[in-house]
mmCIF file of C-alpha atoms and ligand atoms in Angstrom:
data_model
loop_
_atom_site.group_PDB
_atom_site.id
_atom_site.type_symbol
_atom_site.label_atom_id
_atom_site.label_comp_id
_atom_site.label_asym_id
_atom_site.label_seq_id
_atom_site.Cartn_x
_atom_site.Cartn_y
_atom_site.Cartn_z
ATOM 1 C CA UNK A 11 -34.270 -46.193 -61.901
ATOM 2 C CA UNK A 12 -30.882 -47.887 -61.208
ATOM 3 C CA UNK A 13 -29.804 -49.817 -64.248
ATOM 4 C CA UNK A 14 -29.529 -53.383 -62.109
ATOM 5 C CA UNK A 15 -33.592 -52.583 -61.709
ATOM 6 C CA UNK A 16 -34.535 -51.948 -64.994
ATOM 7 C CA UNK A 17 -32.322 -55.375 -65.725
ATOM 8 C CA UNK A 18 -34.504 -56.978 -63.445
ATOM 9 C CA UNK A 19 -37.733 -55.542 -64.542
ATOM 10 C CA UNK A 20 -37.356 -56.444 -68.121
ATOM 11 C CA UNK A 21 -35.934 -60.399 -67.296
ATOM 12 C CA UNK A 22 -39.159 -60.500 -65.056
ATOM 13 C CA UNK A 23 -40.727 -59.337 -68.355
ATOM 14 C CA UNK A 24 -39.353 -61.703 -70.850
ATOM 15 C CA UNK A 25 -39.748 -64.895 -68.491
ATOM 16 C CA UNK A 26 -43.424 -63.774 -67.711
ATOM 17 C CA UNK A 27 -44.066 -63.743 -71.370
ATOM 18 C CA UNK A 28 -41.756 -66.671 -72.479
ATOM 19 C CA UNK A 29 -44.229 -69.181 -69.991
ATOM 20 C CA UNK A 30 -47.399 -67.345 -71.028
ATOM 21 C CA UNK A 31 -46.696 -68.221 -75.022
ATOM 22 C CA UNK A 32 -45.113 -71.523 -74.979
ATOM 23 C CA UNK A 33 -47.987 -73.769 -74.649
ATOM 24 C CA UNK A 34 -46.480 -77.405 -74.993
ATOM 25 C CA UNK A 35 -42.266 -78.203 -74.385
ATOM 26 C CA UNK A 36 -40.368 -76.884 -77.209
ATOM 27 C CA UNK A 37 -36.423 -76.958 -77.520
ATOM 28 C CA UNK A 38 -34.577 -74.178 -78.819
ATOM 29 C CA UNK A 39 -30.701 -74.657 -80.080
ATOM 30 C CA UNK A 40 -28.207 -71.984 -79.048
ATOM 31 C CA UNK A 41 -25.974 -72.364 -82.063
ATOM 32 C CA UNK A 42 -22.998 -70.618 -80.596
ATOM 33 C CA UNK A 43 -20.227 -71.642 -78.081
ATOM 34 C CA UNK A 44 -20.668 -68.221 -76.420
ATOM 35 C CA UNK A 45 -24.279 -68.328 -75.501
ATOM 36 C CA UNK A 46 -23.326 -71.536 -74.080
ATOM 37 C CA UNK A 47 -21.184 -70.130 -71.618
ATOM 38 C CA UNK A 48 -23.661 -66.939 -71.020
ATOM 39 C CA UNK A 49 -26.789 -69.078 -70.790
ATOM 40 C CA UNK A 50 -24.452 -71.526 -67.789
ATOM 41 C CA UNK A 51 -23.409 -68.285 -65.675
ATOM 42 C CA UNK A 52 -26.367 -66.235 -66.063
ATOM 43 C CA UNK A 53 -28.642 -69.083 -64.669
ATOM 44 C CA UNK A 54 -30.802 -68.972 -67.496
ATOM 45 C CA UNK A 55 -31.533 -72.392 -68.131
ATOM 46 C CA UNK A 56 -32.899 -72.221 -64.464
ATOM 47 C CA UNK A 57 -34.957 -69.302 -64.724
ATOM 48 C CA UNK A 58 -36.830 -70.244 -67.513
ATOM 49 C CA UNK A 59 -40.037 -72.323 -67.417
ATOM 50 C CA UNK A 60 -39.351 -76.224 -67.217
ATOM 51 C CA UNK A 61 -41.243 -76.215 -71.036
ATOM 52 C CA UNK A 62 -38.579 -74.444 -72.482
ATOM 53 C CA UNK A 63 -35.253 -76.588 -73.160
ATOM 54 C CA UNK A 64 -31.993 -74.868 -74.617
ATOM 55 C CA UNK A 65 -29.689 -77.781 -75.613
ATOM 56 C CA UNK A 66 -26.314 -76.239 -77.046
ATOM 57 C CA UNK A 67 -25.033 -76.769 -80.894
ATOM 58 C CA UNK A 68 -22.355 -77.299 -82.892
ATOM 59 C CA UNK A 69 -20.777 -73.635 -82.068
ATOM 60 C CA UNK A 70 -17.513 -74.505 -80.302
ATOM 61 C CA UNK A 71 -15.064 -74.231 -83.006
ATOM 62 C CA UNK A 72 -12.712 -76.454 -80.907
ATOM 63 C CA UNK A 73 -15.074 -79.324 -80.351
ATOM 64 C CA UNK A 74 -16.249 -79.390 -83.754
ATOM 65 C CA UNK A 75 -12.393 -79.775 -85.170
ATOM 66 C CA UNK A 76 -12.062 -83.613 -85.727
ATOM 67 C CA UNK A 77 -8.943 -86.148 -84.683
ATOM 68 C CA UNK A 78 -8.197 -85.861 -88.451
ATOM 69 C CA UNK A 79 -7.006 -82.161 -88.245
ATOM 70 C CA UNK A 80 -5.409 -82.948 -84.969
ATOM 71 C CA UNK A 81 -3.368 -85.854 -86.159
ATOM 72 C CA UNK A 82 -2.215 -83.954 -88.816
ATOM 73 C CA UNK A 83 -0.914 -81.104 -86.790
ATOM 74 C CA UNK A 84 0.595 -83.516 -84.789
ATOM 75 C CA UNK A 85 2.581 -85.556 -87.681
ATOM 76 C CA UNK A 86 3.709 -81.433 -88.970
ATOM 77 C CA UNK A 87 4.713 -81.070 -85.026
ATOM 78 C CA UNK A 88 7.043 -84.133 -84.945
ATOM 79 C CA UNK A 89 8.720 -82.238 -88.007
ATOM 80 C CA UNK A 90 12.180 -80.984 -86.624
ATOM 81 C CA UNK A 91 11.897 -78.014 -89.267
ATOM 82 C CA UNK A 92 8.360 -77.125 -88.587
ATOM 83 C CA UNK A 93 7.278 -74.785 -85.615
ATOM 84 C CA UNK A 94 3.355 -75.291 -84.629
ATOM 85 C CA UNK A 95 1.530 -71.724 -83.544
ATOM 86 C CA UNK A 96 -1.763 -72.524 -82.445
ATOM 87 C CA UNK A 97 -3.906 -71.153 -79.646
ATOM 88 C CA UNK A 98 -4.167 -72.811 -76.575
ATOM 89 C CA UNK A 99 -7.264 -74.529 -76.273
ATOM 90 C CA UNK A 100 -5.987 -76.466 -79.262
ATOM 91 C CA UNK A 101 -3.024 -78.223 -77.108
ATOM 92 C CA UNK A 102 -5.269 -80.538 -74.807
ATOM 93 C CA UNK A 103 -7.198 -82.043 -77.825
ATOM 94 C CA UNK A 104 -6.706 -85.600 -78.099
ATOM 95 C CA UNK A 105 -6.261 -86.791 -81.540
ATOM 96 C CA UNK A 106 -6.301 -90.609 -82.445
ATOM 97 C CA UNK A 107 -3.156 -91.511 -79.988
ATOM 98 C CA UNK A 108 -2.012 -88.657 -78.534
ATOM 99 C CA UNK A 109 -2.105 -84.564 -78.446
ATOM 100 C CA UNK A 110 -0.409 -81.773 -79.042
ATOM 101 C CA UNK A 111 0.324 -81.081 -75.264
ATOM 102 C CA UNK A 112 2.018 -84.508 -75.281
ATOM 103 C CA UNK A 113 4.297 -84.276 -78.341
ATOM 104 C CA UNK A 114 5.005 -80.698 -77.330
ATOM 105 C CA UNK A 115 6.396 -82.231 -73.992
ATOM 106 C CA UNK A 116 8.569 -85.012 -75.553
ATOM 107 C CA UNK A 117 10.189 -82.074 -77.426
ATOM 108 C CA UNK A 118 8.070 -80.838 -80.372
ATOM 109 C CA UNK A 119 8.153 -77.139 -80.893
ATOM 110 C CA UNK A 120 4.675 -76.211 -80.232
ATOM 111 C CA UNK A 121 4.359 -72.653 -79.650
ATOM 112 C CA UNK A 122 0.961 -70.576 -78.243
ATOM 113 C CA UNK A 123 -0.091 -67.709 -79.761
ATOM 114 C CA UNK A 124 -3.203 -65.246 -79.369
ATOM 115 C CA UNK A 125 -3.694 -64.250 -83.191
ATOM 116 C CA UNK A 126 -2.321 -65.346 -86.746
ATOM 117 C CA UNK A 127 -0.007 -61.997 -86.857
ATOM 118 C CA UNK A 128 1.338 -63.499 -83.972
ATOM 119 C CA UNK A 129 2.215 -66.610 -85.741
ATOM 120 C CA UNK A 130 3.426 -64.757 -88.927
ATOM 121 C CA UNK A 131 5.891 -62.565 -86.473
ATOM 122 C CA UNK A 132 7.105 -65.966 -85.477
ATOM 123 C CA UNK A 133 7.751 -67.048 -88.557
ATOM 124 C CA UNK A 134 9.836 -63.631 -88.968
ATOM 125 C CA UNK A 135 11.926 -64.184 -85.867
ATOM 126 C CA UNK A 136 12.515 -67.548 -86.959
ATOM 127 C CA UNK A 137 13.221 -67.275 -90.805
ATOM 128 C CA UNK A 138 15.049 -71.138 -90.651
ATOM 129 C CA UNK A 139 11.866 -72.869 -89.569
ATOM 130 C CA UNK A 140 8.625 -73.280 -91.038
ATOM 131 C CA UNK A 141 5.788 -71.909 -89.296
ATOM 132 C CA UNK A 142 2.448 -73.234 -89.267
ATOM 133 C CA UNK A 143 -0.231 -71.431 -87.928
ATOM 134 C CA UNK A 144 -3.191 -74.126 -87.292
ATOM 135 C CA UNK A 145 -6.199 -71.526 -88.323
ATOM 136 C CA UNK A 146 -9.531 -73.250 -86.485
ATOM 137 C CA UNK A 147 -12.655 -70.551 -85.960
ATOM 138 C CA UNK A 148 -15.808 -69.630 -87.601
ATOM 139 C CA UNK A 149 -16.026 -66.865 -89.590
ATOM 140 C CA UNK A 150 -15.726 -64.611 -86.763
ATOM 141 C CA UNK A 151 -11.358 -65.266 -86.603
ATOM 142 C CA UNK A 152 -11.059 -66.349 -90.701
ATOM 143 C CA UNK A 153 -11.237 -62.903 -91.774
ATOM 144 C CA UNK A 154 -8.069 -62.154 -89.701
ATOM 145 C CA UNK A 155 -6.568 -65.285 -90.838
ATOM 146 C CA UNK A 156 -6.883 -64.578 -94.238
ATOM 147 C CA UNK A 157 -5.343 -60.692 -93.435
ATOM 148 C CA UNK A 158 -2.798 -62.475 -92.750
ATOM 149 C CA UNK A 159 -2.279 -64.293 -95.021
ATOM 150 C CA UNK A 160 -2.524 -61.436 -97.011
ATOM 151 C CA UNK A 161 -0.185 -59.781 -94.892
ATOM 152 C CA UNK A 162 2.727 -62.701 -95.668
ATOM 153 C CA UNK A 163 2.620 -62.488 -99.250
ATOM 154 C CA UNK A 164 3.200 -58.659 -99.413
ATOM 155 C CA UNK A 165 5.864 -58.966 -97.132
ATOM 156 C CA UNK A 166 7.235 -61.755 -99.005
ATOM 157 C CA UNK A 167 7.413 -64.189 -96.207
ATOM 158 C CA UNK A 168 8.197 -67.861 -97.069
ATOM 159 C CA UNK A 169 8.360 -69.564 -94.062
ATOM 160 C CA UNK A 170 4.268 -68.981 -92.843
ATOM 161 C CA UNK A 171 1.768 -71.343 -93.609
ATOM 162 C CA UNK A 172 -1.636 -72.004 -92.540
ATOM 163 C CA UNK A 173 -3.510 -75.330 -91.755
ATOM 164 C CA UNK A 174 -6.883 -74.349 -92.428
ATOM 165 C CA UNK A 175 -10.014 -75.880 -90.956
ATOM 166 C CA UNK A 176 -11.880 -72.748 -90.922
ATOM 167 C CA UNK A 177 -15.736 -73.526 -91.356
ATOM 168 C CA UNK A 178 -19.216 -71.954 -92.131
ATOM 169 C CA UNK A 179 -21.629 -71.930 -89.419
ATOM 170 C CA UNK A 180 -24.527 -71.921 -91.986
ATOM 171 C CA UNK A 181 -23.593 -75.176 -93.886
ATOM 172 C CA UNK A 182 -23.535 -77.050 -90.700
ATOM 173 C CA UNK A 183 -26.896 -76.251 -89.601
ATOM 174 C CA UNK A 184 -27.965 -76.803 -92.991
ATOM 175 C CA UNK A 185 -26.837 -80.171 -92.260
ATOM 176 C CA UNK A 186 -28.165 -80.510 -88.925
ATOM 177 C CA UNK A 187 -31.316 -79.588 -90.156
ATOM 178 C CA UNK A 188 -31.558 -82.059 -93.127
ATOM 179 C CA UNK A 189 -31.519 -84.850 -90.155
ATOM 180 C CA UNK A 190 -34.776 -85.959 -89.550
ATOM 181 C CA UNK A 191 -33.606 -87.247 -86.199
ATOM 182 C CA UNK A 192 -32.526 -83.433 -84.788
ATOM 183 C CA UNK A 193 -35.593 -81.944 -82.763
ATOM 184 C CA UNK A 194 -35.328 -78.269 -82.694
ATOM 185 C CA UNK A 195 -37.780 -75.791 -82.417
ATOM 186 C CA UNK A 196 -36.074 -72.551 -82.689
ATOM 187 C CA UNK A 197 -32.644 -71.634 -82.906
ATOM 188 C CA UNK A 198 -30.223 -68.608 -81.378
ATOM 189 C CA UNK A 199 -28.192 -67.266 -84.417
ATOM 190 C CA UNK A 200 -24.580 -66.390 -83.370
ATOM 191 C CA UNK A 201 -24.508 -63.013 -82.397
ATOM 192 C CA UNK A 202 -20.314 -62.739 -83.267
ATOM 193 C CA UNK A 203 -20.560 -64.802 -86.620
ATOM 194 C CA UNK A 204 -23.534 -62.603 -87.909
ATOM 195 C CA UNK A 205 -21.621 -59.390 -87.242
ATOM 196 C CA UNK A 206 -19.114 -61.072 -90.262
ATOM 197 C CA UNK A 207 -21.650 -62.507 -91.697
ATOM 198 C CA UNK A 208 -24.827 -60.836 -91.775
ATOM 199 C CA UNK A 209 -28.638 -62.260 -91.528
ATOM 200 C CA UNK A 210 -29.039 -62.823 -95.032
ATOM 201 C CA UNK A 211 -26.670 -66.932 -94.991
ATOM 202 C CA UNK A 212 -29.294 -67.972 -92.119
ATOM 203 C CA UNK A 213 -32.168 -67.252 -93.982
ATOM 204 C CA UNK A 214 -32.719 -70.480 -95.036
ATOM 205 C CA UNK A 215 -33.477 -71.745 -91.444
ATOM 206 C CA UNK A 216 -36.831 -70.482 -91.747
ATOM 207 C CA UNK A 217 -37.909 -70.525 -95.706
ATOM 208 C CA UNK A 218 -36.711 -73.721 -96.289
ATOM 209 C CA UNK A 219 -36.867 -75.831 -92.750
ATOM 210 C CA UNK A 220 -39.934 -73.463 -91.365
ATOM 211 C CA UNK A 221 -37.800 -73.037 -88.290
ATOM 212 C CA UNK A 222 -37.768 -69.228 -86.387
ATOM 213 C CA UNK A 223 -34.639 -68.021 -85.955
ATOM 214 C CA UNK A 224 -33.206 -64.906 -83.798
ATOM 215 C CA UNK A 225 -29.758 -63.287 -84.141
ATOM 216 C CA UNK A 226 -28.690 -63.433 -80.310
ATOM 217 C CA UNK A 227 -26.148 -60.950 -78.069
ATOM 218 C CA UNK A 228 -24.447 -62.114 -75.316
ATOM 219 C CA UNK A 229 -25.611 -60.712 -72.085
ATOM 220 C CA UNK A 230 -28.078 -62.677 -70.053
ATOM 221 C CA UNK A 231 -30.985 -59.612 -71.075
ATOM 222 C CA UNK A 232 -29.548 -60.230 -75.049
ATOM 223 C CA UNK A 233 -30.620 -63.746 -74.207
ATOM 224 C CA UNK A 234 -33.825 -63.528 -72.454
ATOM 225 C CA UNK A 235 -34.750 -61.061 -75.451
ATOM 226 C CA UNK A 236 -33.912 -63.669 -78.024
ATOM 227 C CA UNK A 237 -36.088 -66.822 -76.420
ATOM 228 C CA UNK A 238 -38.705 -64.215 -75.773
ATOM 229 C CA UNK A 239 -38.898 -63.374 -79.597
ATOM 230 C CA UNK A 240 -38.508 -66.901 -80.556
ATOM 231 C CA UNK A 241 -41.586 -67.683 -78.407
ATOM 232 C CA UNK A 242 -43.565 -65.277 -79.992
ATOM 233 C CA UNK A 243 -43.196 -66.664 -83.096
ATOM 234 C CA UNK A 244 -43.964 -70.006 -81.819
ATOM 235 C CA UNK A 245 -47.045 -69.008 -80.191
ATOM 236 C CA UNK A 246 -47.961 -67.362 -83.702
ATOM 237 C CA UNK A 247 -47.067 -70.360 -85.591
ATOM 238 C CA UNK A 248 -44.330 -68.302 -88.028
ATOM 239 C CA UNK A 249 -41.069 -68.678 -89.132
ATOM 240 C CA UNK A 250 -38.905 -65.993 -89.603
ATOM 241 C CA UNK A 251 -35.317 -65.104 -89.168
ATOM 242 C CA UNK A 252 -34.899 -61.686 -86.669
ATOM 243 C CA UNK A 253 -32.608 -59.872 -85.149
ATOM 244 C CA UNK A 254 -32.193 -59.230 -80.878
ATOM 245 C CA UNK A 255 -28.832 -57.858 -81.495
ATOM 246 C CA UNK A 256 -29.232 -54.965 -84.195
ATOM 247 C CA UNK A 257 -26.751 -52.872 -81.783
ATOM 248 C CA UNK A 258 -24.035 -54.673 -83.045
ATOM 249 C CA UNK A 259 -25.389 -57.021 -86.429
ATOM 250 C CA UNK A 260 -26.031 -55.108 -89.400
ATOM 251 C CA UNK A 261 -28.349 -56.866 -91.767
ATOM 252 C CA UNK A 262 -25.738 -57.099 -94.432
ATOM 253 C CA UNK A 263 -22.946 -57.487 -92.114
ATOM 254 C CA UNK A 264 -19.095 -56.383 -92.733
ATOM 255 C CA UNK A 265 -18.812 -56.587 -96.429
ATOM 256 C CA UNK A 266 -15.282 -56.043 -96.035
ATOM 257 C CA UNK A 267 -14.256 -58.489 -93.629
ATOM 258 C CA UNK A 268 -16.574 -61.122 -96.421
ATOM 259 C CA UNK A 269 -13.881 -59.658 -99.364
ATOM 260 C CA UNK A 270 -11.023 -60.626 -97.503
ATOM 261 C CA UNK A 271 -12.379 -64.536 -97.031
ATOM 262 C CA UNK A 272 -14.210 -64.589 -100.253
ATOM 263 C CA UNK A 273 -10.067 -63.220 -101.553
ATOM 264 C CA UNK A 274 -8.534 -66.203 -99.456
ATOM 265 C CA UNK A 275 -10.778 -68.492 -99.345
ATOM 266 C CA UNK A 276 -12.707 -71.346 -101.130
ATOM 267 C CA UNK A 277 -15.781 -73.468 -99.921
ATOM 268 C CA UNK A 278 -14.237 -77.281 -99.488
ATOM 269 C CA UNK A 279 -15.747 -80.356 -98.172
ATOM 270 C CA UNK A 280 -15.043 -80.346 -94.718
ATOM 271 C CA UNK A 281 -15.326 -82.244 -91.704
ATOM 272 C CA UNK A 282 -16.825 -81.495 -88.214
ATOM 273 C CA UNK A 283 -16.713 -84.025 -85.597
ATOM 274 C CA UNK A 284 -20.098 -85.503 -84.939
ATOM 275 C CA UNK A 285 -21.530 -83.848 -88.150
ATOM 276 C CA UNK A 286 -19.063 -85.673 -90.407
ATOM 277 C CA UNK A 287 -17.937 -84.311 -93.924
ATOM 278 C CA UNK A 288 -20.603 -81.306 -95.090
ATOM 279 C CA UNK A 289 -20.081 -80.123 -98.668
ATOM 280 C CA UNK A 290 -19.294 -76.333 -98.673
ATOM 281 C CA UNK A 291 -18.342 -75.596 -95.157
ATOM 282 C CA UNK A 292 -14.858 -75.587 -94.969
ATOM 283 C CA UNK A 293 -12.626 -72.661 -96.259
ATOM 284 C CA UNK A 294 -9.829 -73.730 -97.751
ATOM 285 C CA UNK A 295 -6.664 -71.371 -99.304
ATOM 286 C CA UNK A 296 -7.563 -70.817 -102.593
ATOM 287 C CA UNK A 297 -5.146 -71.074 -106.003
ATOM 288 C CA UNK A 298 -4.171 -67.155 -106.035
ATOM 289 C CA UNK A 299 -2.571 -68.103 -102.325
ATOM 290 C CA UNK A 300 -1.465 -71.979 -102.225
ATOM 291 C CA UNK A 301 2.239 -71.190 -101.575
ATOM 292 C CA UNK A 302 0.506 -70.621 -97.877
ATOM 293 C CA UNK A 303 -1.629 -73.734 -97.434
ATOM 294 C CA UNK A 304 0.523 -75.891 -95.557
ATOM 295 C CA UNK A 305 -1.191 -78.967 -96.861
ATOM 296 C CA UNK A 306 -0.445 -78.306 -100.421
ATOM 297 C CA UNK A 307 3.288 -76.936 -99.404
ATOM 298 C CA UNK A 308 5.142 -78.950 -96.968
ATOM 299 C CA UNK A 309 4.475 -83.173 -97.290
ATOM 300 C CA UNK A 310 3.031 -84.718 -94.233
ATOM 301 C CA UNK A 311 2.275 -88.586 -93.089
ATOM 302 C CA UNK A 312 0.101 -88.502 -90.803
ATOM 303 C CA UNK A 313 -1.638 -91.583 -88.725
ATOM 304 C CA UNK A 314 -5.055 -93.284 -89.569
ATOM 305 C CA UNK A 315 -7.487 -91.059 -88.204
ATOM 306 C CA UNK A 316 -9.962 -93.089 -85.868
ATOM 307 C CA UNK A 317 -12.521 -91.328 -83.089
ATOM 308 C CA UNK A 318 -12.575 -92.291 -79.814
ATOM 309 C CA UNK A 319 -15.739 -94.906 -79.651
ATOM 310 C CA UNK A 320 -16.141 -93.929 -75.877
ATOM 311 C CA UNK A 321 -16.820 -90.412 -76.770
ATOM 312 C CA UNK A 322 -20.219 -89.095 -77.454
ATOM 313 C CA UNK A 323 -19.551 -85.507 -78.418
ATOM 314 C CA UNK A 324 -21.159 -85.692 -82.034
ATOM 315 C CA UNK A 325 -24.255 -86.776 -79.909
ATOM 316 C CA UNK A 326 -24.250 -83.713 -77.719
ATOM 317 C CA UNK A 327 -23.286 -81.097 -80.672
ATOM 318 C CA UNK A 328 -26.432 -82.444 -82.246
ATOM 319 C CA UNK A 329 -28.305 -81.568 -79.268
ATOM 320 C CA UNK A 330 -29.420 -85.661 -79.047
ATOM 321 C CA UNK A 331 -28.180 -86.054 -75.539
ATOM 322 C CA UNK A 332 -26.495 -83.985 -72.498
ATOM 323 C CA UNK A 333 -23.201 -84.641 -71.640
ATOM 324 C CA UNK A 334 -24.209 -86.345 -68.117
ATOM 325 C CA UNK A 335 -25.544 -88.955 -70.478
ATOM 326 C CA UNK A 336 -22.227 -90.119 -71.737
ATOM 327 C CA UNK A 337 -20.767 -92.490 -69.021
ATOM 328 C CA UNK A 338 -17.278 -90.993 -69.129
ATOM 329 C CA UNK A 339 -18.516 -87.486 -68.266
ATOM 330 C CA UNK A 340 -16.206 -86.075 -64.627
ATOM 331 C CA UNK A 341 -15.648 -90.425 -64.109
ATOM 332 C CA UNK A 342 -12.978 -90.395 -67.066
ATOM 333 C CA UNK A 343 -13.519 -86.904 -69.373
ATOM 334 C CA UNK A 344 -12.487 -84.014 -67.076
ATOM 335 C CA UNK A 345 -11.164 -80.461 -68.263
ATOM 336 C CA UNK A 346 -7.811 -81.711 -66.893
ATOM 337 C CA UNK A 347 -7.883 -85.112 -68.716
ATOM 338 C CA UNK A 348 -10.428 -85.065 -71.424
ATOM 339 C CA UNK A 349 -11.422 -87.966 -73.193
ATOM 340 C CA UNK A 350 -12.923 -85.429 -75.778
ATOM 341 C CA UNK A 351 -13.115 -82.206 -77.707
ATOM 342 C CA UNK A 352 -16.261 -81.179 -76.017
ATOM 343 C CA UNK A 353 -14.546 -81.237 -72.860
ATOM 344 C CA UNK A 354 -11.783 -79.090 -73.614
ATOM 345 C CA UNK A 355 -12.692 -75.413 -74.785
ATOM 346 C CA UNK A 356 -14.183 -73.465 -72.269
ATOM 347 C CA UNK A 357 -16.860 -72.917 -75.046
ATOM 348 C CA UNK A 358 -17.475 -76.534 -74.745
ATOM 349 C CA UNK A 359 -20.988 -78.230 -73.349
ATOM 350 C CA UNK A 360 -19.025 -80.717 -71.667
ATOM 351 C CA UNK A 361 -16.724 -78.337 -69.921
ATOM 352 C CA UNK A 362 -19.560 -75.871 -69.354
ATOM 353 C CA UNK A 363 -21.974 -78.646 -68.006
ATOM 354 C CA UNK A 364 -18.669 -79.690 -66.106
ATOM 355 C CA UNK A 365 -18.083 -76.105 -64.615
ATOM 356 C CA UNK A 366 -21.043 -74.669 -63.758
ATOM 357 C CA UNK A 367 -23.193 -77.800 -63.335
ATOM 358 C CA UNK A 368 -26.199 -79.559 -65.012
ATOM 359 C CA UNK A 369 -28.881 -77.300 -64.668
ATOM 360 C CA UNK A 370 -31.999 -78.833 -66.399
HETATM 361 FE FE1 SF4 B 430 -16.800 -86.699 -75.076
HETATM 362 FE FE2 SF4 B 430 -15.975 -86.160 -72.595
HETATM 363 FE FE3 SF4 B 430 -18.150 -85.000 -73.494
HETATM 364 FE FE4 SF4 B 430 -18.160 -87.607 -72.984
HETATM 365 S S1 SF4 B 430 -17.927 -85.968 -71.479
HETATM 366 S S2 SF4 B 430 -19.026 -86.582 -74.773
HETATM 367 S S3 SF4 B 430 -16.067 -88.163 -73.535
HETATM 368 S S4 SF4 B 430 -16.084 -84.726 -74.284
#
């Protein structure tokens, strides 16, 4: 059998299944910016019975990032001695009054990189400026930050420094989940954070919120699989965190890649636009390295941080509404001009709804 018909054999399986177990609607929250992509080109939202809602999470490490990090990389970019590395996404997010993309055009040197050893090379070639690497992920890209970082101090570079707003995926659904007003039924773990991470930080979905939970791949099939077990245990009435994507998530997950944060690293307030401030989920650059932390190194005065009223991303990261309900989604917000963070990243709901359409 050709592999395109056992795809199709064991989709027709899954969707067959999914309809016969879910009895009444339930939503299920695809936590990561990934799936949200995957789910939009794959068609699944279409394929699967109208009962079954996937509504898309706070996963897009972009559109979680709030104006306050922004403005503040903006005030270190109008700095004449500071070079900005950031990736690219980052450039069209509007702060408060204006972006990156704009100062960078009025003359600021803002520079795009792919990795944070591209930044610290940078900041080799360029030993009279300081370099500031604006380090924004889950804990899928901190580990690599905090290499880095690593990497800098044995090579006794002085001019690198990182603006961290690194987060933990598990504090914010923690959060999430303590709002009575969030109405979730199930969630998809992210596949890529898990592989850092391992099950064990998302246990808590299901012994303290009584939510199931499945660690979730990437391909359409890794999806399918995933709803399919999380209907099962809806149909059974459990709660229990499992795992669709044991070819690639470990249970205990890279315990190196958790020594290199955990040597970096310390859990800090942080805040995530929509969520607001959650206690624990940021990483911030410990004591042993705060010659790197560009907060705590180089001075900045930055503008008073306000969010954009019009904007209703914290809505959709919550999963409350769908970004055709916000009345500036493709009138003023488009991926060309956007009004908000949602809107930028192609991990975004907004720029995914945008792209590939509304679906249901
Ligand atoms: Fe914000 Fe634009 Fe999404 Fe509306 S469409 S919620 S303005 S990002």
């Amino acid at each position: 059998m050709v592999k395109a018909e056992i795809s199709r054999k064991a989709a027709d399986f899954f969707l067959k299944n999914i309809d016969m177990l879910i009895e009444k609607p339930v939503r299920f929250m695809e936590v990561c910016g990934t799936h949200t992509v995957s789910i939009f080109r794959s068609g699944i939202r279409q394929m699967l019975p109208e009962k079954v809602e996937l509504v898309s999470g706070p996963g897009c490490p972009v559109c979680v990032t709030p104006n306050d990090y922004m403005d503040t990389a903006i005030a270190y970019a109008k700095n004449e001695n500071v070079i900005i590395a950031t990736f690219g996404d980052m450039l069209k997010v509007p702060g408060t009054s204006t972006s990156l993309y704009a100062v960078k055009a009025a003359g600021a040197d803002v520079r795009i990189v792919y990795s944070p050893l591209d930044a610290l090379q940078l900041a080799v070639g360029e030993p009279a400026k300081k370099v500031i690497f604006l380090a924004v992920g889950f804990e899928t890209t901190a580990p690599l930050t905090a290499a880095t970082i690593q990497a800098a101090q044995n090579q006794a570079i002085e001019n690198f420094f990182v603006l961290s707003a690194h987060k933990w995926t598990n504090e914010a659904l923690n959060a999430l989940l303590s709002d009575p007003e969030i109405k979730v039924d199930g969630f998809l773990l992210p596949g890529h954070v898990c592989v850092i991470t391992g099950e064990e930080p998302f246990h808590f979905v299901a012994e303290k919120y009584k939510k199931p939970a499945v660690v979730a791949g990437f391909e359409a099939l890794d999806i399918l699989q995933a709803v399919y077990m999380l209907a099962k245990q809806v149909h059974a009435g459990q709660a229990k965190v499992e795992n669709a994507y044991k070819r690639v998530v470990k249970t205990q997950g890279n315990p190196a890649a958790q020594e290199m944060m955990a040597a970096v690293f310390q859990k800090t307030a942080a805040n995530w636009r929509g969520l607001g401030k959650i206690e624990n989920s940021g990483m911030a650059v410990n004591e042993n390295y705060a010659r790197y932390d560009a907060l705590r190194s180089i001075p900045v005065q930055k503008e008073l941080s306000k969010e954009n009223p019009a904007c209703r991303c914290g809505e959709v990261l919550k999963g409350n509404i769908r970004p055709v309900q916000c009345p500036l989604f493709k009138k003023i917000c488009t991926p060309e001009h956007p009004a908000g963070a949602c809107m930028v990243s192609v991990e975004g709901t907004c720029h995914a709804w945008y792209k590939y359409g509304q679906g249901r």
